[in-house]
Short mmCIF file of C-alpha atoms in Angstrom, two decimals:
data_model
loop_
_atom_site.label_atom_id
_atom_site.label_comp_id
_atom_site.label_asym_id
_atom_site.label_seq_id
_atom_site.Cartn_x
_atom_site.Cartn_y
_atom_site.Cartn_z
CA MET A 1 104.62 93.38 161.85
CA ALA A 2 106.59 92.14 158.85
CA LEU A 3 103.48 92.21 156.75
CA GLU A 4 102.87 95.94 157.49
CA SER A 5 106.37 96.95 156.57
CA ASN A 6 106.21 94.85 153.38
CA SER A 7 102.93 96.48 152.35
CA SER A 8 104.14 99.92 152.94
CA THR A 9 107.14 99.37 150.67
CA ASN A 10 104.73 98.10 147.97
CA THR A 11 102.72 101.34 147.98
CA THR A 12 105.86 103.36 147.70
CA LYS A 13 106.95 101.37 144.70
CA ASN A 14 103.55 101.86 143.08
CA ARG A 15 103.25 105.51 143.88
CA ILE A 16 103.05 107.80 140.88
CA TYR A 17 104.72 111.23 141.30
CA ARG A 18 103.61 114.40 139.51
CA GLU A 19 106.90 114.44 137.53
CA GLN A 20 105.99 110.93 136.01
CA LEU A 21 102.60 111.86 134.63
CA ILE A 22 102.32 112.18 130.89
CA THR A 23 100.51 115.28 129.68
CA MET A 24 98.81 116.03 126.40
CA GLU A 25 101.74 118.36 125.70
CA ASP A 26 104.14 115.59 126.17
CA LEU A 27 102.13 113.41 123.76
CA ASN A 28 102.00 116.09 121.14
CA GLU A 29 105.71 116.67 121.36
CA PHE A 30 106.36 112.94 121.11
CA ARG A 31 103.96 112.76 118.04
CA THR A 32 105.81 115.58 116.27
CA LEU A 33 109.24 114.13 116.92
CA LEU A 34 107.99 110.74 115.71
CA LEU A 35 106.52 112.09 112.56
CA ASN A 36 109.73 114.03 111.86
CA ASP A 37 111.88 110.98 112.28
CA LEU A 38 109.53 108.88 110.02
CA LYS A 39 109.59 111.63 107.28
CA GLY A 40 113.46 111.65 107.43
CA ILE A 41 113.56 107.79 107.10
CA ILE A 42 111.08 107.74 104.18
CA GLN A 43 112.83 110.64 102.40
CA SER A 44 116.35 109.15 102.81
CA LYS A 45 115.44 105.87 101.26
CA PRO A 46 114.12 106.24 97.69
CA LEU A 47 111.68 103.64 96.53
CA GLN A 48 113.43 100.61 95.29
CA GLN A 49 112.28 99.53 91.81
CA LYS A 50 112.64 96.16 90.46
CA GLN A 51 115.67 95.94 88.08
CA TRP A 52 114.22 93.13 86.03
CA LEU A 53 110.61 93.26 84.67
CA LYS A 54 108.73 90.38 83.03
CA SER A 55 106.88 90.88 79.75
CA ASN A 56 103.44 91.45 81.38
CA GLU A 57 104.85 94.09 83.67
CA VAL A 58 106.51 95.99 80.78
CA ARG A 59 103.27 95.77 78.78
CA LYS A 60 101.43 97.29 81.79
CA LEU A 61 104.09 99.87 82.33
CA LEU A 62 104.14 101.02 78.79
CA ASN A 63 100.44 100.31 77.98
CA ILE A 64 101.25 98.17 74.85
CA SER A 65 100.07 94.96 73.39
CA PRO A 66 102.07 91.75 73.36
CA GLY A 67 102.54 92.09 69.57
CA THR A 68 104.04 95.61 70.05
CA LEU A 69 106.44 94.33 72.75
CA GLN A 70 107.47 91.58 70.37
CA ASN A 71 108.09 94.14 67.64
CA LEU A 72 110.25 96.13 69.98
CA ARG A 73 112.30 92.97 70.74
CA ILE A 74 112.56 91.89 67.13
CA ASN A 75 113.71 95.30 65.68
CA GLY A 76 116.28 95.65 68.65
CA THR A 77 114.52 98.65 70.08
CA LEU A 78 114.27 97.11 73.52
CA THR A 79 116.89 94.65 74.81
CA TYR A 80 115.98 91.69 76.82
CA THR A 81 117.24 88.55 78.56
CA LYS A 82 115.57 85.13 78.09
CA ILE A 83 115.93 82.44 80.77
CA GLY A 84 113.93 79.36 80.08
CA GLY A 85 110.78 80.59 78.43
CA ILE A 86 110.70 83.89 80.39
CA MET A 87 111.85 87.17 79.01
CA TYR A 88 113.14 89.79 81.33
CA TYR A 89 113.67 93.53 80.52
CA ASP A 90 116.06 95.80 82.36
CA HIS A 91 114.21 98.79 83.91
CA THR A 92 117.00 101.13 83.07
CA ASP A 93 116.81 100.11 79.33
CA ILE A 94 113.08 100.94 79.39
CA GLU A 95 113.87 104.35 80.92
CA LYS A 96 116.55 104.93 78.29
CA LEU A 97 114.19 103.99 75.51
CA LEU A 98 111.55 106.53 76.81
CA ASN A 99 114.09 109.29 77.34
CA GLY A 100 115.72 108.65 73.92
CA ASN A 101 112.32 108.99 72.17
CA LYS A 102 111.22 112.02 74.10
CA VAL A 103 109.81 114.86 71.90
CA ASN A 104 110.04 118.33 73.16
CA ALA A 105 106.91 120.45 73.11
CA LEU A 106 106.84 123.44 70.90
CA PRO A 107 106.48 126.60 73.00
CA THR A 108 104.30 128.31 70.37
CA LEU A 109 101.56 125.80 71.07
CA PHE A 110 100.91 127.01 74.54
CA LYS A 111 100.90 130.84 73.98
#
């Protein structure tokens, strides 16, 4: 008799009620909430850029040759830090260089 009462309690534990079923509407609502949360997280954290770039990264970024980068260093156009044999360039200095040499377009060219 103890076995019968024990098996009946197991079936009540495993019984799924109608309120516990997940519907397609529930899944769609969960998906929408999850996507909104992920969008909020992505938009709140701007992409982190490396502060210090090596020479090859700067050359790829600016699409310049090693000689041109060397000229920018020699004439003081672009500041750098040398540690050992590796030269590092501050990303903000590169942005300042680009913004400082920006040439505005003439409005008459596009009419």
